[in-house]
Backbone as JSON, one array per atom type, in Angstrom:
{
  "sequence": "MVVKQVKHWLVTRANTARWRPILDWAEARGAEFSQSRDGQGFLIEQPNAQPGALRVEWGPTQRSYLQGNELRMRCEMGLHPDVQLMVLDRALMETLEGAVFEAYTDTLKTRVDTDTPEEMRWLVMFPKLGQMSSQIVRQRFGVVGVTKDLSSSWVEGALSEALAQASQDLLPEGHPFVLMCMRGNLYLRTEMAEAELSRVQALVRLLETAAREARRVSGRLGDGGAWPTTASVAWSPSSRLSDDH",
  "N": [[4.41, 32.13, -21.62], [5.38, 30.52, -23.7], [7.94, 30.02, -22.65], [7.32, 28.52, -20.42], [6.16, 26.25, -21.69], [8.44, 25.27, -23.07], [10.09, 24.64, -20.88], [8.52, 22.64, -19.69], [8.67, 20.71, -21.76], [11.38, 20.14, -21.71], [11.68, 19.01, -19.09], [10.01, 16.79, -19.36], [11.37, 15.4, -21.38], [13.81, 14.86, -20.01], [12.87, 13.24, -17.97], [12.0, 11.07, -19.43], [14.29, 9.82, -20.19], [15.33, 9.3, -17.71], [13.48, 7.52, -16.55], [13.45, 5.45, -18.34], [14.16, 2.61, -18.13], [12.1, 1.68, -16.4], [9.88, 2.3, -17.96], [10.3, 0.64, -20.2], [10.11, -1.8, -18.99], [7.42, -1.79, -18.07], [6.04, -1.62, -20.52], [6.77, -4.1, -21.56], [5.32, -5.78, -19.99], [2.83, -5.36, -20.97], [1.64, -3.05, -20.16], [0.57, 0.38, -19.71], [2.49, 3.32, -19.67], [2.81, 6.51, -18.26], [3.67, 9.93, -17.78], [3.15, 12.19, -14.96], [1.25, 15.2, -15.03], [2.65, 17.34, -13.96], [5.18, 16.51, -14.18], [6.51, 15.37, -12.06], [6.19, 12.76, -11.36], [5.08, 9.35, -12.19], [2.78, 7.13, -13.83], [1.6, 3.81, -14.03], [-0.45, 1.62, -15.73], [-2.14, -1.36, -15.89], [-4.58, -2.99, -17.08], [-5.21, -5.75, -17.62], [-3.76, -7.27, -15.89], [-2.59, -9.98, -13.81], [-2.98, -11.15, -10.42], [-5.09, -9.31, -10.7], [-6.37, -6.15, -12.05], [-3.8, -3.77, -12.39], [-2.36, -0.92, -10.86], [0.15, 1.44, -10.71], [1.8, 3.97, -9.08], [4.2, 6.54, -8.79], [5.53, 9.28, -7.03], [5.19, 12.52, -5.44], [4.48, 12.15, -1.92], [1.34, 11.24, -0.48], [0.7, 10.94, 2.06], [1.07, 11.88, 5.47], [2.83, 10.54, 7.12], [4.83, 9.61, 5.52], [7.83, 10.65, 3.94], [8.91, 12.93, 1.49], [8.92, 11.32, -1.62], [6.74, 8.69, -2.73], [5.94, 5.26, -3.46], [3.01, 3.88, -4.66], [0.5, 1.45, -4.91], [-2.22, -0.32, -6.5], [-4.23, -3.17, -6.61], [-6.86, -4.45, -8.23], [-9.3, -6.46, -7.03], [-11.84, -7.49, -6.33], [-12.59, -8.58, -3.88], [-14.1, -10.36, -1.08], [-16.2, -8.34, 0.97], [-15.67, -8.39, 3.73], [-12.97, -8.89, 3.92], [-10.72, -7.35, 5.4], [-7.73, -6.25, 6.05], [-4.41, -5.7, 7.23], [-0.91, -5.15, 6.86], [1.98, -3.72, 8.24], [5.02, -1.82, 8.65], [6.68, -2.33, 11.68], [7.73, -0.28, 13.25], [6.47, 1.9, 12.1], [3.86, 1.33, 12.76], [3.88, 1.65, 15.53], [4.4, 4.44, 15.65], [2.07, 5.49, 14.38], [0.17, 4.51, 16.17], [0.75, 5.99, 18.42], [-0.03, 8.51, 17.42], [-2.76, 8.16, 17.07], [-3.48, 7.72, 19.72], [-3.0, 10.24, 20.82], [-4.88, 11.66, 19.48], [-7.21, 10.66, 20.62], [-6.9, 11.43, 23.29], [-6.73, 14.11, 23.24], [-8.22, 17.0, 24.41], [-9.95, 18.43, 22.79], [-10.93, 16.67, 21.12], [-13.03, 13.95, 20.94], [-13.19, 11.65, 19.61], [-11.62, 9.61, 17.12], [-10.73, 11.43, 14.29], [-12.79, 11.54, 11.45], [-11.55, 11.95, 9.1], [-9.15, 10.8, 9.36], [-6.74, 8.58, 8.09], [-7.45, 5.13, 7.04], [-5.36, 3.41, 7.79], [-4.56, 4.33, 10.3], [-6.95, 4.36, 11.83], [-7.75, 1.69, 11.77], [-5.92, 0.52, 13.57], [-7.06, 1.02, 15.95], [-9.59, -0.09, 15.64], [-9.4, -2.83, 14.93], [-8.24, -6.18, 16.03], [-4.84, -7.02, 16.91], [-2.54, -9.21, 15.43], [-0.71, -11.43, 17.26], [0.66, -13.81, 17.39], [2.81, -15.42, 15.19], [4.24, -17.59, 12.79], [6.76, -17.02, 11.73], [9.58, -15.65, 13.04], [11.04, -13.5, 12.2], [9.14, -12.0, 10.67], [7.29, -11.45, 12.7], [8.76, -9.78, 14.38], [9.41, -7.67, 12.76], [7.14, -6.65, 11.48], [3.75, -5.44, 11.88], [0.52, -6.79, 12.19], [-2.85, -6.52, 11.43], [-6.39, -7.03, 11.58], [-9.83, -7.76, 10.64], [-10.51, -10.0, 12.05], [-8.55, -12.17, 14.15], [-8.09, -14.76, 13.23], [-8.63, -14.45, 10.49], [-6.59, -12.68, 9.76], [-4.3, -14.26, 10.36], [-4.66, -16.41, 8.56], [-4.18, -15.12, 6.17], [-1.63, -14.0, 6.34], [0.14, -16.0, 6.98], [2.28, -18.54, 5.56], [2.82, -18.27, 2.03], [2.82, -15.39, 1.91], [4.06, -14.64, 4.27], [6.62, -15.73, 3.81], [7.42, -14.11, 1.71], [7.41, -11.56, 2.93], [9.39, -11.86, 4.88], [11.62, -12.29, 3.33], [11.64, -9.75, 1.96], [12.24, -8.15, 4.07], [14.91, -8.23, 4.38], [16.34, -6.56, 2.55], [14.85, -5.07, 0.78], [12.75, -3.87, 2.28], [13.99, -2.45, 4.66], [14.63, -2.28, 8.2], [12.51, -0.13, 9.93], [11.69, 1.2, 7.68], [9.09, 2.98, 6.22], [6.08, 1.32, 5.43], [3.12, -0.01, 4.11], [0.58, -2.41, 3.73], [-2.56, -3.17, 2.49], [-5.75, -4.74, 2.58], [-8.8, -3.82, 1.46], [-12.08, -2.63, 0.75], [-12.48, -4.43, -1.25], [-10.16, -4.46, -2.74], [-6.57, -4.56, -3.12], [-3.91, -2.8, -1.61], [-0.78, -1.11, -1.7], [1.69, 0.86, -0.15], [4.61, 2.77, 0.14], [7.52, 4.51, 1.23], [9.69, 6.1, -1.1], [12.46, 7.45, -2.27], [13.67, 7.77, -4.84], [12.62, 6.43, -7.91], [13.34, 3.2, -8.66], [13.99, 0.58, -10.88], [14.48, -2.11, -10.08], [13.52, -2.17, -7.44], [10.94, -1.39, -7.73], [9.95, -3.55, -9.3], [10.32, -5.69, -7.45], [8.58, -4.95, -5.44], [6.15, -5.03, -6.72], [6.0, -7.78, -7.17], [5.75, -8.63, -4.49], [3.28, -7.46, -3.87], [1.69, -8.93, -5.65], [1.97, -11.53, -4.59], [0.74, -11.16, -2.05], [-1.81, -10.47, -2.99], [-2.68, -12.83, -4.18], [-2.82, -14.49, -2.0], [-4.73, -13.15, -0.55], [-6.93, -13.49, -2.19], [-7.33, -16.26, -1.86], [-8.16, -16.34, 0.83], [-10.41, -14.78, 0.67], [-11.96, -16.36, -0.94], [-12.65, -18.47, 0.77], [-14.25, -17.13, 2.55], [-16.31, -16.44, 0.82], [-17.34, -18.9, 0.25], [-18.78, -19.43, 2.46], [-17.22, -19.53, 4.72], [-15.8, -20.05, 8.01], [-15.08, -17.82, 9.47], [-15.96, -15.37, 11.77], [-17.43, -12.03, 11.57], [-16.92, -8.69, 12.93], [-18.34, -6.12, 14.92], [-16.97, -3.91, 14.17], [-16.68, -3.83, 11.44], [-18.65, -2.31, 10.47], [-17.96, 0.24, 10.57], [-17.96, 3.22, 8.96], [-16.18, 3.83, 6.08], [-14.65, 6.76, 5.54], [-12.55, 8.0, 4.44], [-10.09, 7.88, 1.81], [-7.47, 6.08, 0.14], [-6.39, 7.53, -1.9], [-7.53, 9.8, -4.49], [-7.3, 8.31, -6.71], [-6.88, 5.81, -5.77]],
  "CA": [[3.76, 30.87, -21.99], [6.36, 29.75, -24.49], [8.99, 29.54, -21.76], [6.73, 27.41, -19.64], [6.08, 25.01, -22.57], [9.77, 24.76, -23.26], [10.5, 24.05, -19.65], [7.82, 21.32, -19.53], [9.21, 19.8, -22.71], [12.72, 19.71, -21.19], [11.45, 18.11, -17.98], [9.48, 15.52, -19.88], [12.45, 14.67, -22.11], [14.74, 14.41, -19.08], [12.24, 12.15, -17.23], [11.9, 9.9, -20.34], [15.59, 9.12, -20.1], [15.51, 8.92, -16.3], [12.63, 6.43, -16.22], [13.43, 4.53, -19.52], [14.13, 1.2, -17.74], [10.81, 1.35, -15.9], [8.96, 2.41, -19.03], [10.48, -0.57, -21.0], [9.55, -2.97, -18.18], [5.97, -1.67, -18.07], [5.52, -1.93, -21.83], [6.97, -5.5, -21.76], [4.23, -6.38, -19.27], [1.61, -4.94, -21.64], [1.03, -1.93, -19.34], [0.71, 1.74, -20.28], [3.24, 4.2, -18.83], [2.63, 7.91, -18.6], [4.22, 10.9, -16.75], [2.14, 13.09, -14.42], [1.25, 16.49, -15.71], [3.69, 18.27, -13.44], [6.5, 15.96, -14.41], [7.07, 14.97, -10.74], [5.97, 11.39, -11.11], [4.55, 8.63, -13.29], [1.68, 6.23, -13.67], [1.63, 2.58, -14.83], [-1.74, 0.99, -15.64], [-2.19, -2.67, -16.62], [-5.88, -3.53, -16.79], [-5.32, -7.12, -17.76], [-2.79, -7.95, -15.03], [-3.08, -11.08, -12.89], [-4.35, -11.61, -10.32], [-6.07, -8.24, -10.83], [-5.92, -4.96, -12.72], [-2.69, -3.19, -11.59], [-2.05, 0.5, -11.04], [1.38, 1.71, -9.95], [2.17, 5.37, -9.15], [5.34, 7.07, -8.03], [5.49, 10.71, -7.01], [5.07, 13.14, -4.07], [3.66, 11.4, -0.99], [-0.04, 11.66, -0.12], [0.5, 10.62, 3.47], [1.94, 12.63, 6.39], [3.84, 9.65, 7.74], [5.87, 9.32, 4.54], [8.61, 11.8, 3.57], [9.3, 13.06, 0.07], [8.19, 10.64, -2.64], [6.28, 7.38, -2.38], [5.44, 4.33, -4.39], [1.71, 3.38, -4.2], [-0.02, 0.44, -5.85], [-3.57, -0.87, -6.27], [-4.57, -4.32, -7.42], [-8.35, -4.59, -8.16], [-9.5, -7.9, -6.78], [-13.23, -7.88, -6.15], [-12.58, -9.45, -2.75], [-15.28, -10.34, -0.14], [-16.08, -7.08, 1.68], [-15.12, -8.61, 5.06], [-11.5, -9.07, 3.91], [-10.12, -6.05, 5.82], [-6.49, -6.74, 6.66], [-3.28, -4.78, 7.05], [0.44, -5.44, 7.34], [2.77, -2.52, 8.14], [6.29, -1.81, 9.36], [6.34, -2.26, 13.13], [8.07, 1.07, 13.79], [5.47, 2.83, 11.66], [2.74, 0.98, 13.53], [4.04, 2.32, 16.86], [4.25, 5.84, 15.41], [0.68, 5.76, 14.14], [-0.58, 4.27, 17.38], [0.93, 7.2, 19.2], [-0.82, 9.55, 16.86], [-4.17, 7.89, 17.42], [-3.71, 7.92, 21.11], [-3.05, 11.7, 21.03], [-6.19, 12.16, 18.95], [-8.26, 10.26, 21.6], [-6.76, 12.09, 24.54], [-6.84, 15.57, 23.04], [-9.48, 17.53, 24.99], [-10.81, 18.93, 21.71], [-11.35, 15.52, 20.23], [-13.63, 12.88, 21.69], [-13.08, 10.47, 18.74], [-10.69, 9.76, 15.96], [-11.26, 12.27, 13.22], [-13.21, 10.65, 10.38], [-10.6, 12.21, 7.97], [-7.95, 10.02, 9.58], [-6.65, 7.35, 7.17], [-7.77, 3.81, 7.58], [-4.2, 2.84, 8.46], [-4.57, 4.71, 11.73], [-8.19, 3.94, 12.44], [-7.76, 0.23, 11.97], [-5.14, 0.11, 14.75], [-8.03, 1.12, 17.06], [-10.8, -0.88, 15.35], [-9.21, -4.24, 14.76], [-7.27, -6.79, 16.86], [-3.54, -7.26, 16.38], [-2.1, -10.59, 15.37], [0.5, -11.52, 18.04], [1.35, -15.07, 17.1], [3.16, -15.68, 13.82], [5.21, -18.65, 12.77], [8.08, -16.51, 11.33], [10.1, -14.75, 14.07], [11.42, -12.24, 11.51], [7.97, -11.28, 10.35], [6.73, -11.03, 13.99], [9.63, -8.72, 14.91], [9.58, -6.54, 11.8], [5.87, -6.15, 10.95], [2.54, -5.56, 12.62], [-0.62, -7.36, 11.37], [-4.19, -6.29, 12.09], [-7.49, -7.43, 10.65], [-11.2, -7.75, 11.23], [-10.42, -11.03, 13.09], [-7.17, -12.65, 14.21], [-8.11, -15.9, 12.34], [-8.53, -14.01, 9.13], [-5.24, -12.15, 9.58], [-3.39, -15.36, 10.35], [-4.78, -17.15, 7.3], [-3.64, -14.28, 5.07], [-0.19, -13.61, 6.48], [1.02, -17.18, 7.1], [2.53, -19.19, 4.28], [3.53, -17.57, 0.96], [3.02, -14.0, 2.18], [5.03, -14.68, 5.34], [7.92, -15.95, 3.2], [7.73, -12.93, 0.9], [7.72, -10.45, 3.84], [10.66, -12.21, 5.49], [12.64, -11.95, 2.29], [11.66, -8.31, 1.67], [12.8, -7.43, 5.27], [16.37, -8.3, 4.34], [16.93, -5.42, 1.93], [13.79, -4.31, 0.04], [12.07, -3.08, 3.34], [14.83, -2.47, 5.81], [13.93, -1.99, 9.46], [12.11, 1.29, 10.09], [11.28, 1.82, 6.42], [7.61, 3.0, 6.2], [5.48, 0.41, 4.47], [1.77, -0.4, 4.45], [-0.08, -3.29, 2.72], [-3.92, -3.32, 3.01], [-6.94, -5.28, 1.86], [-10.01, -3.1, 1.82], [-13.01, -2.26, -0.35], [-12.39, -5.42, -2.35], [-8.91, -4.32, -3.45], [-5.29, -4.65, -2.35], [-3.14, -1.56, -1.75], [0.55, -1.04, -1.1], [2.25, 2.19, -0.06], [5.87, 2.84, 0.82], [8.41, 5.61, 0.95], [10.75, 5.74, -2.12], [13.01, 8.69, -2.68], [13.82, 7.7, -6.28], [12.02, 5.19, -8.48], [14.38, 2.29, -9.18], [13.33, -0.47, -11.5], [14.58, -3.34, -9.3], [12.66, -2.08, -6.3], [9.5, -1.42, -8.28], [9.62, -4.93, -9.69], [10.22, -6.48, -6.23], [7.37, -4.6, -4.67], [5.03, -5.57, -7.51], [5.98, -9.23, -6.83], [5.25, -8.76, -3.14], [1.9, -7.17, -4.0], [1.07, -10.05, -6.32], [1.85, -12.6, -3.63], [-0.31, -10.76, -1.06], [-3.11, -10.52, -3.71], [-3.09, -14.25, -4.41], [-3.22, -15.01, -0.67], [-6.03, -12.57, -0.17], [-7.97, -14.14, -2.97], [-7.61, -17.52, -1.25], [-8.87, -16.06, 2.04], [-11.68, -14.27, 0.23], [-12.73, -17.5, -1.46], [-13.15, -19.23, 1.88], [-15.42, -16.39, 3.09], [-17.33, -16.5, -0.13], [-17.9, -20.24, 0.3], [-19.44, -19.62, 3.75], [-16.16, -19.9, 5.68], [-16.13, -20.04, 9.45], [-14.64, -16.63, 10.19], [-17.0, -14.37, 12.08], [-17.06, -10.61, 11.46], [-17.07, -7.98, 14.14], [-19.13, -4.89, 14.78], [-16.14, -2.85, 13.61], [-16.8, -3.74, 9.96], [-19.68, -1.39, 10.14], [-17.35, 1.57, 10.57], [-18.07, 3.77, 7.61], [-14.92, 4.33, 5.56], [-14.9, 8.06, 4.97], [-11.32, 8.45, 3.77], [-9.58, 6.96, 0.76], [-6.01, 6.14, 0.02], [-6.22, 8.74, -2.77], [-8.61, 9.88, -5.41], [-7.07, 7.24, -7.7], [-6.77, 4.48, -5.08]],
  "C": [[4.65, 29.96, -22.76], [7.46, 29.19, -23.57], [8.48, 28.39, -20.92], [6.59, 26.11, -20.42], [7.45, 24.42, -22.8], [10.31, 24.04, -22.04], [9.84, 22.73, -19.43], [8.37, 20.31, -20.55], [10.56, 19.28, -22.23], [12.57, 18.78, -20.05], [10.97, 16.72, -18.45], [10.53, 14.69, -20.61], [13.47, 14.09, -21.08], [14.2, 13.15, -18.31], [12.18, 10.89, -18.1], [13.22, 9.12, -20.24], [15.78, 8.55, -18.66], [14.68, 7.62, -15.98], [12.53, 5.36, -17.39], [13.39, 3.07, -19.03], [12.77, 0.8, -17.18], [9.72, 1.36, -17.01], [9.06, 1.11, -19.92], [9.86, -1.74, -20.29], [8.08, -3.0, -18.25], [5.44, -2.12, -19.41], [5.74, -3.49, -22.11], [5.92, -6.31, -21.1], [2.83, -6.17, -19.96], [0.84, -3.83, -20.91], [1.34, -0.63, -20.11], [1.44, 2.6, -19.24], [3.01, 5.66, -19.27], [3.19, 8.79, -17.43], [3.04, 11.74, -16.23], [2.31, 14.43, -15.11], [2.32, 17.49, -15.26], [5.09, 17.72, -13.6], [7.18, 15.42, -13.15], [6.89, 13.43, -10.5], [5.46, 10.65, -12.38], [3.44, 7.69, -12.86], [1.8, 5.01, -14.6], [0.23, 1.97, -14.64], [-1.72, -0.28, -16.47], [-3.58, -3.35, -16.32], [-6.06, -5.03, -16.82], [-4.33, -7.95, -16.91], [-3.39, -9.01, -14.19], [-2.29, -10.95, -11.56], [-5.48, -10.55, -10.29], [-5.44, -7.06, -11.46], [-4.97, -4.14, -11.77], [-2.56, -1.7, -11.97], [-0.93, 0.8, -10.1], [1.66, 3.17, -10.16], [3.42, 5.63, -8.29], [5.29, 8.62, -8.09], [5.45, 11.26, -5.57], [4.13, 12.38, -3.18], [2.3, 12.1, -0.76], [-0.31, 11.36, 1.35], [1.5, 11.36, 4.37], [3.04, 11.81, 7.01], [4.98, 9.24, 6.78], [6.54, 10.64, 4.15], [8.98, 11.75, 2.11], [8.42, 12.35, -0.92], [7.78, 9.26, -2.1], [5.91, 6.56, -3.57], [4.08, 3.78, -3.91], [1.13, 2.5, -5.3], [-1.48, 0.08, -5.45], [-3.71, -2.1, -7.17], [-6.11, -4.54, -7.18], [-8.7, -6.04, -8.1], [-11.0, -8.33, -6.71], [-13.34, -8.79, -4.98], [-13.9, -9.36, -1.93], [-15.11, -9.05, 0.72], [-15.58, -7.2, 3.15], [-13.63, -8.83, 5.11], [-10.94, -7.64, 4.12], [-8.88, -6.4, 6.68], [-5.38, -5.74, 6.36], [-1.94, -5.35, 7.66], [1.23, -4.12, 7.21], [4.05, -2.7, 8.97], [5.98, -1.55, 10.8], [6.65, -0.9, 13.72], [6.99, 2.07, 13.32], [4.17, 2.58, 12.45], [2.74, 1.7, 14.89], [3.86, 3.84, 16.74], [2.77, 6.22, 15.22], [-0.19, 5.49, 15.37], [-0.46, 5.42, 18.31], [0.09, 8.35, 18.77], [-2.31, 9.41, 17.19], [-4.46, 8.11, 18.86], [-3.8, 9.42, 21.47], [-4.4, 12.2, 20.54], [-7.3, 11.83, 19.97], [-8.14, 11.11, 22.84], [-6.79, 13.59, 24.43], [-8.24, 16.03, 23.59], [-10.45, 18.09, 23.98], [-11.32, 17.87, 20.83], [-11.83, 14.36, 21.07], [-13.65, 11.6, 20.86], [-12.01, 10.66, 17.72], [-11.37, 10.44, 14.87], [-11.59, 11.37, 12.05], [-12.33, 10.87, 9.1], [-9.29, 11.39, 8.18], [-7.87, 8.81, 8.68], [-6.99, 6.05, 7.85], [-6.58, 3.18, 8.28], [-4.19, 3.12, 9.96], [-5.79, 4.19, 12.43], [-8.23, 2.45, 12.7], [-6.92, -0.27, 13.17], [-6.01, 0.24, 16.01], [-9.17, 0.12, 16.88], [-10.54, -2.39, 15.41], [-8.14, -4.84, 15.67], [-5.96, -7.03, 16.12], [-3.21, -8.76, 16.44], [-0.77, -10.74, 16.13], [1.32, -12.74, 17.77], [1.57, -15.35, 15.63], [4.28, -16.72, 13.8], [6.68, -18.1, 12.55], [8.44, -15.47, 12.41], [10.47, -13.42, 13.39], [10.19, -11.41, 11.21], [7.33, -10.69, 11.63], [7.48, -9.8, 14.54], [9.53, -7.48, 14.06], [8.24, -5.87, 11.35], [4.75, -6.36, 11.96], [1.43, -6.05, 11.69], [-1.92, -7.15, 12.1], [-5.24, -6.73, 11.08], [-8.79, -7.56, 11.39], [-11.28, -8.94, 12.27], [-8.99, -11.58, 13.08], [-7.05, -13.96, 13.23], [-7.96, -15.55, 10.94], [-7.13, -13.48, 8.81], [-4.23, -13.26, 9.46], [-3.44, -16.14, 9.08], [-4.15, -16.39, 6.13], [-2.1, -14.23, 5.13], [0.7, -14.85, 6.55], [1.21, -17.82, 5.65], [3.31, -18.37, 3.29], [3.85, -16.13, 1.3], [4.07, -13.81, 3.31], [6.45, -14.74, 4.76], [8.34, -14.73, 2.42], [8.12, -11.71, 1.82], [9.11, -10.66, 4.49], [11.83, -11.89, 4.52], [12.81, -10.47, 2.04], [12.36, -7.56, 2.86], [14.36, -7.38, 5.2], [17.0, -7.07, 3.65], [15.94, -4.48, 1.27], [13.06, -3.36, 1.05], [12.92, -3.22, 4.54], [14.1, -2.03, 7.08], [13.71, -0.5, 9.56], [11.74, 1.94, 8.82], [9.7, 1.77, 6.36], [7.03, 2.15, 5.07], [4.12, -0.02, 4.98], [1.21, -1.28, 3.35], [-1.47, -3.57, 3.29], [-4.89, -3.96, 2.05], [-8.11, -4.53, 2.31], [-10.82, -2.76, 0.59], [-12.85, -3.17, -1.54], [-11.02, -5.43, -3.11], [-7.75, -4.48, -2.54], [-4.5, -3.37, -2.64], [-1.79, -1.71, -1.07], [1.04, 0.4, -1.2], [3.57, 2.14, 0.68], [6.7, 4.04, 0.38], [9.52, 5.15, -0.08], [11.24, 7.04, -2.68], [13.14, 8.8, -4.2], [13.24, 6.38, -6.74], [13.13, 4.35, -9.16], [13.65, 1.05, -9.71], [13.35, -1.76, -10.64], [13.69, -3.37, -8.08], [11.24, -2.07, -6.67], [9.12, -2.82, -8.59], [9.41, -5.81, -8.43], [9.01, -6.18, -5.43], [6.08, -5.04, -5.42], [4.9, -7.09, -7.2], [5.41, -9.47, -5.47], [3.75, -8.47, -3.16], [1.11, -8.31, -4.6], [0.89, -11.24, -5.39], [0.74, -12.34, -2.62], [-1.73, -10.83, -1.74], [-3.62, -11.94, -3.84], [-3.53, -14.85, -3.08], [-4.53, -14.4, -0.22], [-7.16, -13.12, -0.99], [-8.33, -15.48, -2.33], [-8.47, -17.33, 0.03], [-10.27, -15.62, 1.64], [-12.57, -15.39, -0.27], [-13.34, -18.31, -0.32], [-14.37, -18.49, 2.5], [-16.62, -16.5, 2.16], [-18.09, -17.88, -0.18], [-18.59, -20.52, 1.7], [-18.42, -20.09, 4.81], [-16.57, -19.59, 7.1], [-15.76, -18.81, 10.23], [-15.81, -15.7, 10.5], [-16.51, -12.93, 11.79], [-17.28, -10.0, 12.8], [-17.88, -6.79, 13.9], [-18.28, -3.81, 14.12], [-16.22, -2.74, 12.08], [-17.82, -2.72, 9.56], [-19.2, 0.05, 10.16], [-17.36, 2.06, 9.17], [-16.75, 4.34, 7.11], [-15.05, 5.64, 4.89], [-13.7, 8.65, 4.29], [-10.81, 7.41, 2.81], [-8.07, 7.13, 0.71], [-5.62, 7.3, -0.89], [-7.39, 8.71, -3.67], [-8.51, 8.76, -6.43], [-6.95, 5.87, -7.04], [-8.04, 4.18, -4.35]]
}
């Protein structure tokens, strides 16, 4: 027992030095930083963040399509329930589409398993946005949503510019990345072998841009906007990004 406690203390101490830049950045934002119990990751919580309460986690991945460690974020927005939108790396989209196709064609499965993550089910449920003003964004990312008009309104403008910039180095071609609006919140998930302050900061900025654009779209729906919903919004979401997301 004593040996285990000493080992845990040594790991915690080593991680404190390892993640000091991220801890200092979090505290400068008015956020709380804490290590996971097993010492394999960390959690940042900022309830008073803008445009919504922010939660940032780094640690072992919770998704089969990501390898090793991941960075996952949640921004609590209180968005209109019909704001169901997703941007993801195009290579990842093709991989997930293949997995969904196999699930449909498997003789033992007549439907997509309800335990399948929304990232995969949405590729079947929602239409893909084919026309985007940015050629870079169109080539590098896939966009799906409850309607094409809703998707276009979200991804064009500030978010398109942020994605195009991120594609240059932050999110290189083929790097798994998912950004989703669902259940009133905004979520980001990406593969990240080691937590680096500059990358965490850049991804938080990307999340904040997407959140502001999602709030704009949500506001139009809340004001009786012209976007119709589809029958697919009635699909009961039975899986969650994680217990904490």
